[in-house]
XYZ file of C-alpha atoms in Angstrom:
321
model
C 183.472 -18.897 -50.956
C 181.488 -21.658 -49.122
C 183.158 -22.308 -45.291
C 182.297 -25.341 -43.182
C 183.119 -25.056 -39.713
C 183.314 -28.811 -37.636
C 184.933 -29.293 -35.028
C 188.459 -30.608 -34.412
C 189.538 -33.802 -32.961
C 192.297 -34.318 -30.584
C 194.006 -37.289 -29.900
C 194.815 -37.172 -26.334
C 197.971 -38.977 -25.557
C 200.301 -38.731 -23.123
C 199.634 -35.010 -22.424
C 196.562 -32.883 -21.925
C 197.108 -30.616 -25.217
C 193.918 -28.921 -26.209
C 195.379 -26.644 -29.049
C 191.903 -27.321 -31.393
C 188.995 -25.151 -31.195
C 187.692 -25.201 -34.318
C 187.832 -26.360 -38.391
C 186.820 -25.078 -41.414
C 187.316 -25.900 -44.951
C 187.968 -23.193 -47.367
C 187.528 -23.554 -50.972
C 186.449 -21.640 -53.876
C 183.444 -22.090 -55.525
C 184.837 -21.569 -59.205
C 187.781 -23.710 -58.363
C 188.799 -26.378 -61.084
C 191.957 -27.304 -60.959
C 193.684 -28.566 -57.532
C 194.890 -25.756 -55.979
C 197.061 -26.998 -53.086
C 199.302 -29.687 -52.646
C 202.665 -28.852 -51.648
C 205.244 -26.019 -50.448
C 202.843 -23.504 -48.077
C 204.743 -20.372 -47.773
C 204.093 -17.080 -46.630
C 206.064 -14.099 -48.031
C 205.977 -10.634 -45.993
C 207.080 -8.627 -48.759
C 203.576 -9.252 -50.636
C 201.335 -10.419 -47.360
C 200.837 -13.860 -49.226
C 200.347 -17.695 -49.048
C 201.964 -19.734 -51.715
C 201.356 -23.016 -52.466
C 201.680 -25.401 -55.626
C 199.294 -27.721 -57.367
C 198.963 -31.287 -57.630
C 201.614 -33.389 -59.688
C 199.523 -35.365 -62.721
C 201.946 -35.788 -65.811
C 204.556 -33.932 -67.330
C 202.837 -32.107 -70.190
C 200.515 -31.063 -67.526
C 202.102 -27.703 -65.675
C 201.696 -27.374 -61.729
C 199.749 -24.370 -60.417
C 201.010 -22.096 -58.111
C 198.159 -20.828 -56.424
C 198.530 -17.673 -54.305
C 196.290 -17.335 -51.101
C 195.469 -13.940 -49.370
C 197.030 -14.094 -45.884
C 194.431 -12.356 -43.987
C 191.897 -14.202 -45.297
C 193.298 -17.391 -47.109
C 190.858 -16.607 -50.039
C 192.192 -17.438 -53.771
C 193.828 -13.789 -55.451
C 195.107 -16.120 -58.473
C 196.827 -19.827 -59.847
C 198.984 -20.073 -62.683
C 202.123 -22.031 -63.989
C 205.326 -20.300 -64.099
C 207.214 -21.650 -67.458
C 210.789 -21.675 -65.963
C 209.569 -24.094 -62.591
C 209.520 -27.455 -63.921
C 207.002 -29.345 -61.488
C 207.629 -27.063 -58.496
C 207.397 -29.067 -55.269
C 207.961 -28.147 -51.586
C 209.283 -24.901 -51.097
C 210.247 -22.150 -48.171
C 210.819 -18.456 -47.514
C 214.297 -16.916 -48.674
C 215.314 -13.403 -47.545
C 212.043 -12.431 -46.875
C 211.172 -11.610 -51.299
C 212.048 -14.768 -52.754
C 210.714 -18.241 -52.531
C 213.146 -21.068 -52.445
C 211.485 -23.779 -54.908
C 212.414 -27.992 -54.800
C 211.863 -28.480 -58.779
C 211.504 -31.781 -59.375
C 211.811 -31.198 -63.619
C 211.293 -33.594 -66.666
C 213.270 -36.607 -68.185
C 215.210 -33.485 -70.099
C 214.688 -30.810 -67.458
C 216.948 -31.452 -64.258
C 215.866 -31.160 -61.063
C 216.816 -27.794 -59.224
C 216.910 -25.602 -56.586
C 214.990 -21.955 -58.082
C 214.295 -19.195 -56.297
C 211.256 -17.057 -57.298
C 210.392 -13.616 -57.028
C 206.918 -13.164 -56.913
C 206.858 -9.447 -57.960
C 208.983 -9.536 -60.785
C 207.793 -13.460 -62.043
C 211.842 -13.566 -62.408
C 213.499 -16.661 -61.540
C 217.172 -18.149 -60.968
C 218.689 -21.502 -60.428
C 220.414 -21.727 -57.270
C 221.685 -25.465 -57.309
C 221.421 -28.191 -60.597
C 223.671 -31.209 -59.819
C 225.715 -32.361 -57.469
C 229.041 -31.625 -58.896
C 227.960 -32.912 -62.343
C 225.479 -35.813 -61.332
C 221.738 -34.762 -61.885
C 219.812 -34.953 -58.943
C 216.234 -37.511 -59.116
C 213.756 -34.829 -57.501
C 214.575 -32.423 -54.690
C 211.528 -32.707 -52.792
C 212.031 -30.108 -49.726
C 214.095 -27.827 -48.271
C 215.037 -25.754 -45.632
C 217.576 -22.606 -44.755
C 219.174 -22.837 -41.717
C 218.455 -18.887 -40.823
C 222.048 -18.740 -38.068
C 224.874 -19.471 -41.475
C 222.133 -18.695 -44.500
C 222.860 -22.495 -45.685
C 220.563 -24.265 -47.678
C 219.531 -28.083 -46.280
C 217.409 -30.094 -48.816
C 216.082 -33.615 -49.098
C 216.329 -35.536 -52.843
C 214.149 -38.552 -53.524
C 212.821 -40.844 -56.082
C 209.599 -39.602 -56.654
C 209.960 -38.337 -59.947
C 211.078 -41.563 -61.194
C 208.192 -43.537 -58.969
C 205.529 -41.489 -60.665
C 206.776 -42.032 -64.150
C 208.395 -38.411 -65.156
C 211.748 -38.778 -64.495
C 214.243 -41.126 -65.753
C 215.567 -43.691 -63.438
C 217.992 -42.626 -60.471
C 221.034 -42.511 -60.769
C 222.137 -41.542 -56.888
C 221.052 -42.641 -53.637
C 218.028 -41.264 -51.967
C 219.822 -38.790 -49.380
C 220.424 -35.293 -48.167
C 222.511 -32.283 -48.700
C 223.958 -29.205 -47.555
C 224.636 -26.153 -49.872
C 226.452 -23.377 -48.968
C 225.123 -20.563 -51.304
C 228.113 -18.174 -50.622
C 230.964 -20.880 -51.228
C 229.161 -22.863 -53.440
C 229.840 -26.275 -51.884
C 227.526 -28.728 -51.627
C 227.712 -31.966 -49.590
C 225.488 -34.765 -48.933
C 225.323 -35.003 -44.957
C 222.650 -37.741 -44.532
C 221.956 -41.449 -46.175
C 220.499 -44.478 -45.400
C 216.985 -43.584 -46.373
C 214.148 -45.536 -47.781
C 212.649 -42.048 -49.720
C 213.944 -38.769 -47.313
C 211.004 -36.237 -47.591
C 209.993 -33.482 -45.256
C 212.948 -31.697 -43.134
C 212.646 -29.184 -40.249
C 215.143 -27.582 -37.986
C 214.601 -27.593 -34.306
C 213.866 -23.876 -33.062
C 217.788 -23.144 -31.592
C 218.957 -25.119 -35.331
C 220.769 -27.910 -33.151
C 218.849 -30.712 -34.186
C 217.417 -31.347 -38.079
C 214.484 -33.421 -38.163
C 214.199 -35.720 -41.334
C 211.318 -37.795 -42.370
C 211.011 -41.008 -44.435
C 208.244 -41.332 -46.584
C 209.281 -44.823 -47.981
C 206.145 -46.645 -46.495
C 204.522 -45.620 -50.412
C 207.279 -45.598 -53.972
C 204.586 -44.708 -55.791
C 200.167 -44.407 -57.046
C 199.420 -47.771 -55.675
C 202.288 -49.401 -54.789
C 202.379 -49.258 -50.298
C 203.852 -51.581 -47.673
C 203.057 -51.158 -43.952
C 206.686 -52.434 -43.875
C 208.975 -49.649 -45.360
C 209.355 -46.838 -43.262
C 207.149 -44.046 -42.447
C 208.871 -42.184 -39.502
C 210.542 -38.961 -38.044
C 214.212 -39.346 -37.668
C 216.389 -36.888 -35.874
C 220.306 -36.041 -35.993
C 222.086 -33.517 -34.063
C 223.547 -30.420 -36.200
C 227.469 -30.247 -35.750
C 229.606 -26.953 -35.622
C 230.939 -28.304 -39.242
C 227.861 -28.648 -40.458
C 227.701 -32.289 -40.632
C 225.280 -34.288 -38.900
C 225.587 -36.885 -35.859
C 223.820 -38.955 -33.771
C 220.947 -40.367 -35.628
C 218.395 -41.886 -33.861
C 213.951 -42.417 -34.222
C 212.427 -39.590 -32.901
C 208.812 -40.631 -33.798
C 207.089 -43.223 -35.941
C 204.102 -42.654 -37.795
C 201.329 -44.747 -36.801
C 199.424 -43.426 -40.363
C 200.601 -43.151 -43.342
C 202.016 -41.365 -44.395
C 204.807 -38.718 -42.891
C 205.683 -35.644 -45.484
C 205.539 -31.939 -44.771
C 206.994 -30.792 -41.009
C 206.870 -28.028 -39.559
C 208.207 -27.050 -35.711
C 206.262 -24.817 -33.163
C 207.442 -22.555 -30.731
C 207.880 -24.585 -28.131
C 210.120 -27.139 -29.988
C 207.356 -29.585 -30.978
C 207.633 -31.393 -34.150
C 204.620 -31.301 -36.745
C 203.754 -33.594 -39.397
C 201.480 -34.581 -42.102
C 200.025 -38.175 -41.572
C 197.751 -38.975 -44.704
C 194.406 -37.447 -43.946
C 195.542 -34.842 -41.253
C 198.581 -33.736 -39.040
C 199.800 -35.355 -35.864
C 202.055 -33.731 -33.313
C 204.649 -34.804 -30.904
C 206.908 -33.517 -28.088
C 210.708 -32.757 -27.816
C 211.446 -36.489 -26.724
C 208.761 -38.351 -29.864
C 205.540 -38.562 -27.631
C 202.440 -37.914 -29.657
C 200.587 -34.762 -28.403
C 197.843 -34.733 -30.400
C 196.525 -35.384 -33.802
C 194.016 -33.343 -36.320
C 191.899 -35.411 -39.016
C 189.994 -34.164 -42.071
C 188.445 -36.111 -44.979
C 190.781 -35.496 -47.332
C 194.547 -36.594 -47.595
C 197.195 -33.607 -46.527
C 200.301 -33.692 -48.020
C 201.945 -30.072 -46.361
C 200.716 -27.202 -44.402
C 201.870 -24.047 -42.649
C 201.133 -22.468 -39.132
C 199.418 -19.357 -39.478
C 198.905 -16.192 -36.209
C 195.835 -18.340 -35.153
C 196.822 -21.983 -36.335
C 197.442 -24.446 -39.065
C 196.438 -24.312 -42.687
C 195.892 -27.806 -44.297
C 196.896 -28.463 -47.522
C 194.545 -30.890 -48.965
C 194.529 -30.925 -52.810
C 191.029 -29.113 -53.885
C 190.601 -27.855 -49.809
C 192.151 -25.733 -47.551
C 191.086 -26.605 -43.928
C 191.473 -23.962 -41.512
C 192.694 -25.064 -38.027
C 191.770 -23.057 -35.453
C 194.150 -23.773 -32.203
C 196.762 -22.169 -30.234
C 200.086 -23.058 -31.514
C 202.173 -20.573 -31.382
C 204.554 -20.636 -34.547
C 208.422 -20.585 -34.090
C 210.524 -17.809 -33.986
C 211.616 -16.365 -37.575
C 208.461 -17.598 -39.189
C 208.003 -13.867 -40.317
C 204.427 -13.456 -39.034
């Protein structure tokens, strides 16, 4: 295991908010193949990080690599079969992980849970009422009702596994116990990354649309946070900007304890406050797509490196630490 340690830099904004102290990049010396990418889950009932591998073509699996949690050092990567280009992911009931399975041409895209002790999985979600969905990219349970809140883009089709859509680029709502599913959210360019605010009143939604694609960006399409207040019938209301990205481009999210809202932004994360003001920003030299907070900071996700932020965020409540 060869560990760097640099340190971090803070972008000091509008606020004095020194949570750095200290970087390192963590990465195994017999790694090959990228090891993390996407989801970034940890799983009390086996002490473990979970994340997935890069996307590169269909008849090439994605990894799921599994990190120690003490540690963060490499226990194993492998494809499971029955995921279909796993994507972003979360916690579910404290055993399973809730997979966004973005599938193949023939394979639809899915919402799978996963239990890592048993290798066993199940398909949660397949269609909305009948109509395939393009590629569920992430998702979120809202831990007060147990629903399910997930974000489907066009991805798949953009990076030339998945045949062209055939809905709108939106967001949904599924009720595992009735089974009904609605889309609460449209209007986006590509809806990625989603995060609930720490009281689940407000559900923070990002738009990656600023790239469709390997190669294809414009400064022009958006690349910002947008927020909408969470209604007692579990609709949404009241969209509005909460924060715009100033670098491409916005993805994973995450919120602290204190209600501040996390995000990728290409190579590092930035944060900002309650009302959109940036707080403070961490860059490394490689492009982040996801990450999770861990009891003494932020793990980057960073395709063939995991960078190690030292700092004193505090995660939010229910993050099972």
């Amino acid at each position: 295991m060869h560990v760097d340690t640099l340190s971090v830099r803070l972008l000091q904004a509008a606020a004095n908010y020194s949570y750095g102290s200290s970087l390192g990049s963590i990465q195994p010396e017999d790694s090959v193949q990228v090891i993390s990418h996407e989801a970034g889950v940890y799983l009390p009932s086996t002490q473990s990080i979970y994340a997935v591998s890069q996307t590169v073509a269909a008849d090439k699996p994605i990894n799921i690599t599994v990190l120690d949690s003490s540690t963060y050092s490499l226990i194993s990567s492998f494809a499971q079969p029955q995921l279909h280009m796993p994507n972003g992911a979360t916690a579910y009931n404290d055993t399973h992980i809730l997979f966004c399975v973005f599938g193949y041409t023939n394979a639809p895209s899915t919402l799978s849970l996963w239990n890592p002790s048993t290798n066993e999985t199940s398909v949660l979600l397949s269609s909305y009422y009948g109509r395939r969905f393009t590629s569920i990219n992430d998702v979120r349970v809202k831990r007060d009702d147990g629903t399910i809140w997930f974000t489907d883009d066009w991805y798949g089709h953009y990076e030339g596994f998945k045949s062209p859509p055939t809905m709108p680029a939106q967001v949904y709502r599924f009720d595992p116990v009735s089974g009904n599913v609605r889309a609460v959210a449209d209007g986006f360019d590509q809806p990625n990354g989603l995060e609930f605010s720490p009281d689940y009143k407000i559900l923070y939604i990002a738009d990656s649309g600023y790239v469709h694609g390997p190669g294809d960006f414009n400064m022009t399409r958006p690349n910002g946070i947008y927020a909408f207040d969470v209604m007692e019938n579990g609709g949404l209301s009241n969209r509005r900007l909460h924060a715009f990205g100033a670098r491409p481009f916005v993805d994973g999210m995450h919120v602290d304890a204190q209600g501040n809202v996390w995000s990728t932004s290409g190579k590092g994360v930035t944060a900002w406050d309650e009302s959109g003001v940036v707080l403070g920003e961490v860059r490394v030299d490689t492009d982040v797509n996801n990450f999770l907070f861990v009891p003494d900071g932020i793990l980057l996700l960073a395709f063939s490196k995991l960078w190690h932020v030292k700092c004193g965020m505090r995660p939010r409540e229910g993050e099972n630490w």
